[in-house]
Amino acid sequence: MVPKSLSEARVAIVGLGLMGGSLGLALRERHACREVVGIARRPETVELALRMGAVDRATTDLAAGVADADIVVLATPVRTILRQIPMLGSLLSPPCVVLDMGSTKSTICRALAALPDGLQPIGGHPMCGKETTGIEVAEATLYQGKTFVLTPLPRTGLQAVALAASLATTAGSRVIFLEPERHDRLVAAISHLPYLLSSALVAAAEEVGQADKAVWDVAASGFRDTSRLAASDVTMMLDILLTNREAVLAMVEALQGQLGSLADCLRREDEASLRALLEGARARRSRM
Amino acid sequence: MVPKSLSEARVAIVGLGLMGGSLGLALRERHACREVVGIARRPETVELALRMGAVDRATTDLAAGVADADIVVLATPVRTILRQIPMLGSLLSPPCVVLDMGSTKSTICRALAALPDGLQPIGGHPMCGKETTGIEVAEATLYQGKTFVLTPLPRTGLQAVALAASLATTAGSRVIFLEPERHDRLVAAISHLPYLLSSALVAAAEEVGQADKAVWDVAASGFRDTSRLAASDVTMMLDILLTNREAVLAMVEALQGQLGSLADCLRREDEASLRALLEGARARRSRM
């Protein structure tokens, strides 16, 4: 049976980076589970996770780590998740819940759907993180007050949904449910597009900087904030972009259209139209 | 004679908003000048400025306020500065220093150049601020640790340059000297372009939001930071954009090129090229 409560559950966290490490810290701080087991690639990470108190037990051996788990949380980069899912079928016993935390959902949920019957896969995406990676920067409060998206599959049973939701809320998040494709369209708009914009902004400023280094002397908080995402881990972002390609390209097109409208008004010195567009954005942003 | 030191100077601050109010607070906190006189449009602002300790004296009467000033600081929006400069000629006595704090410099410096001989105009632009405006949000520390650009005119004497620099450094800023046109190209890249990007991002997200309100439920810190500038005061930004039109349009074009390159790589699934572009931006941004 799927455990009725998180407190009875053995949770295996695959991947002890920022996300997996922080989840372990959150769960253990609240004494929320029967046991937290961590699986990492490197012995150094295993040792550090134990020292930090992010896990009760940890190993570099995936099979050993997930054996007897009630919930397996996949906290690795997206394309690593895609590699690991097919391995799990033979390593887990029904009715183990398999929850991933990857930043795109359609591709991952298609892979989850192929898991053997009896397992309980459910897609997930906690809307939190940092530009820096690694368990060294993990924090128990990372999920606090954040939105954790769950994308159940048609086959996901209610008990499994409830358990996954309980894990998210125990870590401090509020849960919303979305279909995988809908999730991917939305995050393309509010996460993946901002990343590309930040990178393009840095590249455009660097063009100027090649001719005039003083550009970096005058850059202040406005530039720093708008460009912050450009410092994100590139491998992680490539995983994301390449598994959400169409939605991201659609958002880039939308952005280019909006930016083009602003530029057109400015070129024509059409102050009234420019004011209307800018005021619309200002009002919308102020409501956040 | 231009006062040899700031401590001997009567400083008249025209415009008691965030910038003018903060400057007054900074100068008075350090007992830096002989007197700080404030000029504002409305009696309520005059009263508030006095209550906050941003000025020693304040008035709504421009002529009375700037009479006998050693330094006049123009802390109003760009197009208001452009209206006010021609008025000053008959109100000021040589060798009064006239320093503006507008966010664009070429247009303003052309206006300053037309001031009567004997006056000492110098362009200025403190690289600090907030999205919110008004003396209510003024802080003595606003200029602390920030870059204050000075754009002397060919006619500006060294004593006047030194006095303006002293005012900036007393407020806590570090001073850099740039030609007005060079300043405008640089701020187009690191201030005005980010603003337009933020606005366009909000507008693109709103397109999605019109069909699916959940977009605002999943927006997190990445979106908030990248879109923060969209909440800036529209009138202030219109002033800036319309007086730096060519440089801003050039930067928009540069940005469209960079974003287009990223989109092309993604469309072709050219991971190696995409990685190279993103890694370049990441490395550059991490160096800030």
Coordinates of C-alpha atoms in Angstrom, one line a residue:
Chain A
M1 CA 0.0 0.0 0.0
V2 CA 1.1 3.5 -0.6
P3 CA 1.9 4.9 2.9
K4 CA -1.0 6.9 4.2
S5 CA 1.2 9.5 5.7
L6 CA 4.6 10.9 5.0
S7 CA 5.7 10.1 8.5
E8 CA 5.5 6.4 7.7
A9 CA 7.5 6.8 4.5
R10 CA 11.0 6.0 3.5
V11 CA 12.0 8.8 1.1
A12 CA 14.9 8.1 -1.3
I13 CA 16.3 11.3 -2.9
V14 CA 18.2 10.7 -6.0
G15 CA 20.6 13.6 -6.6
L16 CA 22.0 15.5 -3.7
G17 CA 22.6 18.9 -5.2
L18 CA 20.8 22.2 -4.3
M19 CA 17.3 20.8 -4.8
G20 CA 17.8 17.3 -3.4
G21 CA 20.0 18.5 -0.5
S22 CA 17.5 21.2 0.4
L23 CA 14.6 18.8 0.4
G24 CA 16.5 16.4 2.6
L25 CA 17.3 19.2 5.0
A26 CA 13.6 20.3 5.1
L27 CA 12.2 16.9 5.7
R28 CA 14.7 16.0 8.4
E29 CA 14.4 19.3 10.2
R30 CA 10.7 18.6 10.6
H31 CA 11.2 14.9 11.4
A32 CA 8.7 14.4 8.6
C33 CA 9.6 10.9 7.4
R34 CA 10.5 7.5 8.7
E35 CA 13.8 7.8 6.9
V36 CA 15.6 10.0 4.3
V37 CA 18.0 8.1 2.1
G38 CA 20.2 10.0 -0.3
I39 CA 21.8 8.8 -3.6
A40 CA 24.6 10.8 -5.1
R41 CA 27.2 10.2 -7.8
R42 CA 30.3 10.9 -5.7
P43 CA 31.4 9.8 -2.3
E44 CA 32.3 13.3 -1.3
T45 CA 28.7 14.4 -1.8
V46 CA 27.5 11.4 0.3
E47 CA 29.8 12.4 3.1
L48 CA 28.9 16.1 3.0
A49 CA 25.1 15.2 2.9
L50 CA 25.5 13.2 6.0
R51 CA 27.6 15.8 7.8
M52 CA 25.0 18.5 6.9
G53 CA 22.2 16.4 8.2
A54 CA 20.4 16.3 4.8
V55 CA 20.0 12.5 4.9
D56 CA 19.8 9.7 7.5
R57 CA 21.7 7.4 5.1
A58 CA 23.4 7.9 1.8
T59 CA 25.1 5.9 -0.9
T60 CA 26.5 6.2 -4.4
D61 CA 24.7 2.9 -5.3
L62 CA 21.3 3.7 -6.9
A63 CA 19.9 0.2 -6.5
A64 CA 20.8 0.0 -2.9
G65 CA 19.5 3.5 -2.2
V66 CA 16.1 3.1 -3.7
A67 CA 15.4 -0.4 -2.5
D68 CA 12.4 -0.4 -0.1
A69 CA 11.7 3.2 -0.7
D70 CA 8.1 4.3 -0.5
I71 CA 8.8 7.5 -2.4
V72 CA 11.7 8.1 -4.8
V73 CA 12.4 11.7 -5.6
L74 CA 14.4 12.4 -8.7
A75 CA 16.3 15.6 -8.0
T76 CA 18.9 15.4 -10.9
P77 CA 19.0 17.5 -14.1
V78 CA 16.3 16.9 -16.6
R79 CA 18.2 14.7 -19.0
T80 CA 19.7 12.7 -16.1
I81 CA 16.1 12.1 -14.9
L82 CA 15.3 10.9 -18.4
R83 CA 18.2 8.4 -18.3
Q84 CA 17.4 7.2 -14.8
I85 CA 13.6 6.6 -15.1
P86 CA 14.0 3.5 -17.3
M87 CA 16.4 2.1 -14.7
L88 CA 14.0 2.3 -11.9
G89 CA 11.4 -0.2 -13.1
S90 CA 13.6 -3.1 -12.0
L91 CA 14.8 -1.5 -8.8
L92 CA 11.5 -0.5 -7.2
S93 CA 8.6 -2.4 -5.7
P94 CA 5.0 -1.4 -6.2
P95 CA 3.4 0.8 -5.0
C96 CA 6.5 3.0 -4.8
V97 CA 5.7 6.7 -5.6
V98 CA 8.2 8.2 -8.2
L99 CA 8.2 12.0 -8.0
D100 CA 10.6 14.0 -10.2
M101 CA 11.5 17.6 -9.7
G102 CA 12.7 18.4 -13.2
S103 CA 12.0 21.9 -14.7
T104 CA 10.2 20.6 -17.7
K105 CA 7.3 18.1 -17.5
S106 CA 6.0 16.8 -20.8
T107 CA 9.1 14.9 -21.8
I108 CA 9.6 13.5 -18.3
C109 CA 6.0 12.5 -17.9
R110 CA 6.1 10.6 -21.1
A111 CA 9.0 8.7 -19.7
L112 CA 7.3 8.2 -16.4
A113 CA 4.2 6.8 -18.1
A114 CA 6.4 3.9 -19.4
L115 CA 7.2 2.7 -15.9
P116 CA 5.9 -0.7 -14.9
D117 CA 2.3 -0.9 -13.6
G118 CA 2.1 -0.8 -9.9
L119 CA 4.5 2.0 -9.6
Q120 CA 3.0 5.4 -8.9
P121 CA 4.7 8.1 -11.0
I122 CA 3.9 11.8 -10.7
G123 CA 5.6 14.8 -12.2
G124 CA 6.7 17.6 -10.0
H125 CA 8.4 21.0 -10.3
P126 CA 9.3 23.2 -7.3
M127 CA 9.4 26.8 -8.4
C128 CA 12.5 27.7 -6.5
G129 CA 16.2 27.5 -6.8
K130 CA 19.4 29.5 -7.1
E131 CA 21.9 30.2 -9.9
T132 CA 24.5 28.3 -7.9
T133 CA 24.4 24.5 -7.6
G134 CA 25.6 21.8 -5.3
I135 CA 24.7 20.6 -1.8
E136 CA 27.0 23.2 -0.4
V137 CA 24.4 25.9 -1.0
A138 CA 21.4 23.7 0.0
E139 CA 19.1 25.2 2.6
A140 CA 16.2 23.8 4.6
T141 CA 14.1 26.9 3.8
L142 CA 14.6 26.7 0.0
Y143 CA 11.0 25.5 -0.6
Q144 CA 9.4 27.7 2.1
G145 CA 6.6 29.9 0.7
K146 CA 7.3 28.7 -2.9
T147 CA 5.0 27.1 -5.4
F148 CA 5.5 23.4 -6.1
V149 CA 3.7 22.2 -9.2
L150 CA 2.5 18.7 -9.4
T151 CA 1.6 17.1 -12.7
P152 CA -0.1 13.8 -12.0
L153 CA -0.3 11.3 -14.8
P154 CA -3.7 9.7 -15.7
R155 CA -2.5 6.6 -13.9
T156 CA -1.4 8.3 -10.7
G157 CA -3.6 7.2 -7.8
L158 CA -5.1 9.6 -5.4
Q159 CA -3.1 8.3 -2.4
A160 CA 0.1 8.9 -4.3
V161 CA -1.0 12.4 -5.3
A162 CA -1.8 13.1 -1.7
L163 CA 1.6 11.8 -0.5
A164 CA 3.5 13.8 -3.1
A165 CA 1.5 16.9 -2.1
S166 CA 2.2 16.2 1.5
L167 CA 5.9 16.1 0.8
A168 CA 5.8 19.4 -0.9
T169 CA 3.7 21.1 1.7
T170 CA 5.8 19.7 4.5
A171 CA 8.8 21.3 2.8
G172 CA 6.9 24.6 3.1
S173 CA 5.5 24.9 -0.4
R174 CA 2.0 25.5 -1.7
V175 CA 0.9 23.0 -4.3
I176 CA -0.8 23.6 -7.6
F177 CA -1.8 21.0 -10.1
L178 CA -1.3 21.4 -13.8
E179 CA -1.2 19.2 -16.9
P180 CA 2.4 18.7 -18.1
E181 CA 1.9 20.6 -21.4
R182 CA 0.2 23.5 -19.7
H183 CA 3.1 23.6 -17.2
D184 CA 5.7 23.7 -19.9
R185 CA 4.0 26.6 -21.7
L186 CA 3.7 28.6 -18.5
V187 CA 7.3 28.0 -17.4
A188 CA 8.5 28.9 -20.9
A189 CA 7.0 32.3 -20.3
I190 CA 8.0 33.1 -16.7
S191 CA 11.3 31.1 -16.4
H192 CA 12.9 30.0 -19.6
L193 CA 12.2 33.2 -21.6
P194 CA 13.7 35.4 -18.7
Y195 CA 16.8 33.3 -18.8
L196 CA 17.3 33.8 -22.5
L197 CA 16.6 37.5 -22.2
S198 CA 19.2 37.8 -19.4
S199 CA 21.8 36.0 -21.5
A200 CA 21.0 38.1 -24.6
L201 CA 21.2 41.2 -22.5
V202 CA 24.7 40.3 -21.2
A203 CA 25.8 39.5 -24.7
A204 CA 24.5 42.8 -26.1
A205 CA 26.2 44.7 -23.3
E206 CA 29.4 42.8 -24.0
E207 CA 29.2 43.9 -27.6
V208 CA 29.4 47.5 -26.3
G209 CA 32.0 46.5 -23.7
Q210 CA 34.3 45.2 -26.5
A211 CA 34.5 48.8 -27.8
D212 CA 34.2 50.6 -24.4
K213 CA 35.0 48.8 -21.1
A214 CA 33.4 51.7 -19.2
V215 CA 30.0 50.0 -19.8
W216 CA 30.8 47.8 -16.8
D217 CA 31.6 50.8 -14.6
V218 CA 28.2 52.3 -15.1
A219 CA 26.2 49.1 -14.8
A220 CA 24.1 49.3 -11.6
S221 CA 21.3 47.4 -9.9
G222 CA 19.0 47.6 -12.8
F223 CA 21.4 45.8 -15.1
R224 CA 22.4 43.3 -12.4
D225 CA 18.9 42.3 -11.6
T226 CA 17.7 42.0 -15.2
S227 CA 20.8 40.0 -16.1
R228 CA 21.0 37.8 -13.0
L229 CA 19.7 34.7 -14.6
A230 CA 22.5 34.7 -17.1
A231 CA 24.7 33.3 -14.4
S232 CA 22.6 30.1 -14.2
D233 CA 24.3 26.7 -14.7
V234 CA 24.4 26.2 -18.4
T235 CA 24.1 22.4 -18.5
M236 CA 20.9 22.7 -16.3
M237 CA 19.5 25.3 -18.6
L238 CA 20.4 23.4 -21.8
D239 CA 18.5 20.4 -20.4
I240 CA 15.5 22.7 -19.9
L241 CA 15.6 24.5 -23.2
L242 CA 16.1 21.4 -25.2
T243 CA 13.2 19.6 -23.5
N244 CA 10.9 22.6 -23.9
R245 CA 12.0 23.8 -27.3
E246 CA 8.7 24.6 -29.0
A247 CA 7.2 26.5 -26.1
V248 CA 10.4 28.5 -25.5
L249 CA 10.6 29.4 -29.2
A250 CA 7.0 30.6 -29.1
M251 CA 7.8 32.8 -26.2
V252 CA 10.9 34.2 -27.8
E253 CA 8.7 35.1 -30.8
A254 CA 6.1 36.8 -28.5
L255 CA 8.9 38.7 -26.8
Q256 CA 10.3 39.9 -30.1
G257 CA 6.9 41.1 -31.1
Q258 CA 6.4 43.1 -27.9
L259 CA 9.9 44.5 -28.0
G260 CA 9.4 45.4 -31.7
S261 CA 6.2 47.3 -30.8
L262 CA 8.0 49.3 -28.2
A263 CA 10.9 50.1 -30.7
D264 CA 8.4 51.0 -33.4
C265 CA 6.7 53.6 -31.2
L266 CA 10.1 55.0 -30.1
R267 CA 11.3 55.2 -33.7
R268 CA 8.2 57.1 -34.7
E269 CA 8.4 59.2 -31.5
D270 CA 4.8 58.1 -30.9
E271 CA 4.8 59.1 -27.3
A272 CA 1.1 58.3 -26.6
S273 CA 1.3 54.8 -27.9
L274 CA 4.6 54.2 -26.1
R275 CA 3.2 55.5 -22.9
A276 CA 0.2 53.2 -23.2
L277 CA 2.4 50.1 -23.7
L278 CA 4.8 51.0 -20.9
E279 CA 1.9 51.9 -18.5
G280 CA 0.2 48.6 -19.2
A281 CA 3.4 46.7 -18.3
R282 CA 4.0 48.9 -15.3
A283 CA 0.5 48.3 -13.9
R284 CA 0.7 44.5 -14.5
R285 CA 4.1 44.3 -12.8
S286 CA 3.1 46.4 -9.9
R287 CA 0.2 44.0 -9.2
M288 CA 2.7 41.2 -8.5
Chain B
M1 CA 34.7 82.9 -7.2
V2 CA 33.5 79.4 -7.2
P3 CA 33.7 78.3 -3.6
K4 CA 36.8 76.3 -3.0
S5 CA 35.1 73.8 -0.8
L6 CA 31.6 72.4 -0.5
S7 CA 31.5 73.4 3.1
E8 CA 31.4 77.1 2.1
A9 CA 28.7 76.5 -0.5
R10 CA 25.0 77.2 -0.6
V11 CA 23.5 74.3 -2.5
A12 CA 20.1 74.8 -4.1
I13 CA 18.3 71.5 -5.0
V14 CA 15.6 71.9 -7.7
G15 CA 13.2 69.0 -7.4
L16 CA 12.6 67.3 -4.1
G17 CA 11.8 63.8 -5.2
L18 CA 13.7 60.6 -4.5
M19 CA 16.9 62.0 -6.0
G20 CA 16.8 65.6 -4.8
G21 CA 15.5 64.6 -1.4
S22 CA 18.1 61.9 -0.9
L23 CA 20.9 64.3 -1.9
G24 CA 19.6 66.8 0.6
L25 CA 19.5 64.1 3.3
A26 CA 23.0 63.0 2.5
L27 CA 24.5 66.5 2.5
R28 CA 22.8 67.6 5.7
E29 CA 23.6 64.3 7.5
R30 CA 27.3 65.0 6.9
H31 CA 27.0 68.8 7.6
A32 CA 28.6 69.1 4.2
C33 CA 27.5 72.6 3.1
R34 CA 26.9 76.0 4.4
E35 CA 23.2 75.7 3.5
V36 CA 20.9 73.3 1.6
V37 CA 17.9 75.1 -0.1
G38 CA 15.2 73.1 -1.7
I39 CA 12.8 74.0 -4.5
A40 CA 9.7 72.0 -5.1
R41 CA 6.5 72.4 -7.1
R42 CA 4.1 71.8 -4.2
P43 CA 3.8 73.2 -0.7
E44 CA 3.2 69.7 0.7
T45 CA 6.6 68.6 -0.6
V46 CA 8.3 71.7 0.9
E47 CA 6.8 70.9 4.3
L48 CA 7.7 67.2 4.1
A49 CA 11.3 68.0 3.1
L50 CA 11.7 70.3 6.0
R51 CA 10.2 67.8 8.4
M52 CA 12.5 65.0 7.1
G53 CA 15.5 67.2 7.4
A54 CA 16.4 67.1 3.7
V55 CA 16.8 70.8 3.5
D56 CA 17.6 73.8 5.7
R57 CA 15.1 76.0 3.8
A58 CA 12.6 75.3 1.1
T59 CA 10.3 77.1 -1.2
T60 CA 8.0 76.6 -4.2
D61 CA 9.5 79.8 -5.7
L62 CA 12.3 78.9 -8.1
A63 CA 13.8 82.4 -8.4
A64 CA 13.9 82.8 -4.6
G65 CA 15.3 79.4 -4.1
V66 CA 18.2 79.7 -6.4
A67 CA 19.1 83.3 -5.6
D68 CA 22.6 83.4 -4.1
A69 CA 23.2 79.7 -4.7
D70 CA 26.8 78.6 -5.3
I71 CA 25.6 75.3 -6.8
V72 CA 22.3 74.6 -8.3
V73 CA 21.4 70.9 -8.6
L74 CA 18.7 70.0 -11.1
A75 CA 17.0 66.9 -9.7
T76 CA 13.8 66.9 -11.8
P77 CA 12.8 64.6 -14.7
V78 CA 14.9 65.1 -17.9
R79 CA 12.3 67.1 -19.9
T80 CA 11.6 69.3 -16.9
I81 CA 15.4 70.0 -16.7
L82 CA 15.3 71.0 -20.3
R83 CA 12.5 73.4 -19.6
Q84 CA 14.2 74.8 -16.5
I85 CA 17.7 75.4 -17.9
P86 CA 16.8 78.4 -20.1
M87 CA 15.0 80.0 -17.1
L88 CA 18.1 79.9 -14.9
G89 CA 20.2 82.3 -16.9
S90 CA 18.4 85.4 -15.5
L91 CA 18.1 83.9 -12.0
L92 CA 21.7 83.0 -11.2
S93 CA 24.8 85.0 -10.6
P94 CA 28.2 84.0 -11.9
P95 CA 30.1 81.9 -11.1
C96 CA 27.2 79.6 -10.0
V97 CA 27.8 75.9 -10.7
V98 CA 24.8 74.3 -12.5
L99 CA 24.8 70.5 -12.1
D100 CA 22.0 68.4 -13.4
M101 CA 21.2 64.8 -12.4
G102 CA 19.2 63.7 -15.5
S103 CA 19.5 60.2 -16.8
T104 CA 20.5 61.3 -20.4
K105 CA 23.3 63.7 -21.1
S106 CA 23.7 64.8 -24.7
T107 CA 20.4 66.7 -24.9
I108 CA 20.8 68.3 -21.5
C109 CA 24.4 69.3 -22.1
R110 CA 23.5 71.0 -25.4
A111 CA 21.0 73.1 -23.3
L112 CA 23.5 73.8 -20.6
A113 CA 26.0 75.0 -23.2
A114 CA 23.6 77.9 -24.0
L115 CA 23.6 79.3 -20.4
P116 CA 25.2 82.7 -20.1
D117 CA 28.9 83.1 -19.8
G118 CA 30.1 83.2 -16.3
L119 CA 27.9 80.3 -15.1
Q120 CA 29.5 76.9 -14.7
P121 CA 27.3 74.2 -16.1
I122 CA 28.3 70.5 -15.7
G123 CA 26.3 67.4 -16.6
G124 CA 25.8 64.7 -14.1
H125 CA 24.1 61.3 -13.7
P126 CA 24.1 59.4 -10.4
M127 CA 23.7 55.7 -11.2
C128 CA 21.2 54.9 -8.5
G129 CA 17.5 55.1 -7.9
K130 CA 14.4 53.1 -7.2
E131 CA 11.3 52.3 -9.2
T132 CA 9.3 54.3 -6.7
T133 CA 9.5 58.1 -6.7
G134 CA 8.9 60.9 -4.3
I135 CA 10.6 62.3 -1.3
E136 CA 8.7 59.9 0.9
V137 CA 11.2 57.2 -0.3
A138 CA 14.3 59.3 -0.1
E139 CA 17.2 58.0 1.8
A140 CA 20.5 59.5 2.9
T141 CA 22.3 56.4 1.8
L142 CA 20.9 56.3 -1.8
Y143 CA 24.2 57.5 -3.3
Q144 CA 26.4 55.4 -1.0
G145 CA 28.8 53.2 -3.0
K146 CA 27.2 54.1 -6.3
T147 CA 28.8 55.5 -9.5
F148 CA 28.1 59.2 -10.2
V149 CA 28.9 60.1 -13.8
L150 CA 30.0 63.7 -14.5
T151 CA 30.0 65.0 -18.0
P152 CA 31.8 68.4 -17.9
L153 CA 31.3 70.8 -20.9
P154 CA 34.3 72.2 -22.7
R155 CA 33.6 75.5 -20.9
T156 CA 33.4 74.0 -17.4
G157 CA 36.2 75.3 -15.2
L158 CA 38.3 72.9 -13.1
Q159 CA 37.1 74.5 -9.8
A160 CA 33.5 73.8 -10.8
V161 CA 34.4 70.3 -11.8
A162 CA 36.1 69.7 -8.4
L163 CA 33.1 71.2 -6.6
A164 CA 30.6 68.9 -8.4
A165 CA 32.9 65.9 -7.8
S166 CA 33.1 66.8 -4.1
L167 CA 29.3 67.0 -3.9
A168 CA 29.1 63.5 -5.4
T169 CA 31.8 61.9 -3.3
T170 CA 30.4 63.6 -0.1
A171 CA 27.1 61.8 -0.8
G172 CA 29.1 58.6 -0.9
S173 CA 29.5 58.0 -4.6
R174 CA 32.6 57.4 -6.7
V175 CA 32.9 59.7 -9.7
I176 CA 33.7 58.9 -13.3
F177 CA 34.1 61.3 -16.1
L178 CA 32.6 60.6 -19.5
E179 CA 31.7 62.7 -22.6
P180 CA 27.9 63.1 -22.9
E181 CA 27.5 61.0 -26.1
R182 CA 29.6 58.2 -24.7
H183 CA 27.5 58.3 -21.5
D184 CA 24.3 58.0 -23.5
R185 CA 25.5 55.0 -25.5
L186 CA 26.6 53.2 -22.3
V187 CA 23.4 53.9 -20.3
A188 CA 21.4 52.8 -23.4
A189 CA 23.0 49.4 -23.0
I190 CA 23.0 48.9 -19.2
S191 CA 19.9 50.9 -18.1
H192 CA 17.5 51.8 -20.9
L193 CA 17.6 48.5 -22.8
P194 CA 17.0 46.5 -19.5
Y195 CA 14.0 48.6 -18.9
L196 CA 12.5 47.9 -22.3
L197 CA 13.3 44.2 -22.0
S198 CA 11.5 44.1 -18.6
S199 CA 8.5 45.8 -20.0
A200 CA 8.4 43.5 -23.1
L201 CA 8.8 40.5 -20.8
V202 CA 5.8 41.5 -18.7
A203 CA 3.8 42.1 -21.9
A204 CA 4.7 38.7 -23.3
A205 CA 3.8 37.0 -20.0
E206 CA 0.5 38.9 -20.0
E207 CA -0.2 37.6 -23.5
V208 CA 0.0 34.1 -21.9
G209 CA -1.9 35.3 -18.9
Q210 CA -4.9 36.4 -21.0
A211 CA -5.4 32.8 -21.9
D212 CA -4.2 31.2 -18.7
K213 CA -4.1 33.1 -15.4
A214 CA -2.0 30.4 -13.8
V215 CA 1.0 32.0 -15.4
W216 CA 1.1 34.4 -12.4
D217 CA 0.9 31.5 -9.9
V218 CA 4.1 30.0 -11.2
A219 CA 6.1 33.2 -11.7
A220 CA 8.9 33.2 -9.1
S221 CA 12.0 35.2 -8.3
G222 CA 13.6 34.7 -11.7
F223 CA 10.6 36.4 -13.4
R224 CA 10.3 39.0 -10.7
D225 CA 13.9 40.1 -10.9
T226 CA 14.1 40.1 -14.7
S227 CA 10.8 42.2 -14.9
R228 CA 11.4 44.5 -11.9
L229 CA 12.3 47.5 -14.0
A230 CA 8.9 47.4 -15.7
A231 CA 7.5 49.0 -12.6
S232 CA 9.5 52.2 -13.1
D233 CA 7.8 55.5 -13.4
V234 CA 6.6 55.8 -17.0
T235 CA 6.9 59.5 -17.4
M236 CA 10.5 59.4 -16.1
M237 CA 11.3 56.6 -18.5
L238 CA 9.6 58.3 -21.5
D239 CA 11.8 61.4 -20.8
I240 CA 14.8 59.1 -20.9
L241 CA 13.9 57.1 -24.0
L242 CA 12.8 60.1 -26.0
T243 CA 16.1 62.0 -25.3
N244 CA 18.3 58.9 -26.0
R245 CA 16.3 57.5 -28.9
E246 CA 19.0 56.6 -31.4
A247 CA 21.3 54.9 -28.8
V248 CA 18.4 53.0 -27.4
L249 CA 17.2 51.8 -30.8
A250 CA 20.7 50.6 -31.6
M251 CA 20.8 48.6 -28.4
V252 CA 17.3 47.1 -29.1
E253 CA 18.7 46.0 -32.5
A254 CA 21.8 44.5 -30.8
L255 CA 19.6 42.6 -28.4
Q256 CA 17.3 41.3 -31.1
G257 CA 20.4 40.0 -32.9
Q258 CA 21.7 38.2 -29.8
L259 CA 18.3 36.8 -28.9
G260 CA 17.9 35.7 -32.5
S261 CA 21.2 33.8 -32.4
L262 CA 20.1 31.9 -29.3
A263 CA 16.7 31.1 -30.8
D264 CA 18.4 29.9 -34.1
C265 CA 20.6 27.5 -32.2
L266 CA 17.7 26.2 -30.2
R267 CA 15.5 25.8 -33.3
R268 CA 18.3 23.8 -35.0
E269 CA 19.0 21.9 -31.8
D270 CA 22.6 23.0 -32.2
E271 CA 23.5 22.3 -28.6
A272 CA 27.2 23.0 -29.0
S273 CA 26.7 26.5 -30.3
L274 CA 24.0 27.2 -27.8
R275 CA 26.2 26.1 -25.0
A276 CA 29.0 28.3 -26.2
L277 CA 26.8 31.4 -26.4
L278 CA 25.2 30.7 -23.0
E279 CA 28.5 29.9 -21.4
G280 CA 30.0 33.2 -22.7
A281 CA 27.1 35.2 -21.1
R282 CA 27.4 33.2 -17.9
A283 CA 31.1 33.8 -17.6
R284 CA 30.7 37.5 -18.3
R285 CA 27.8 37.9 -15.8
S286 CA 29.7 36.0 -13.1
R287 CA 32.5 38.4 -13.3
M288 CA 30.3 41.3 -12.2

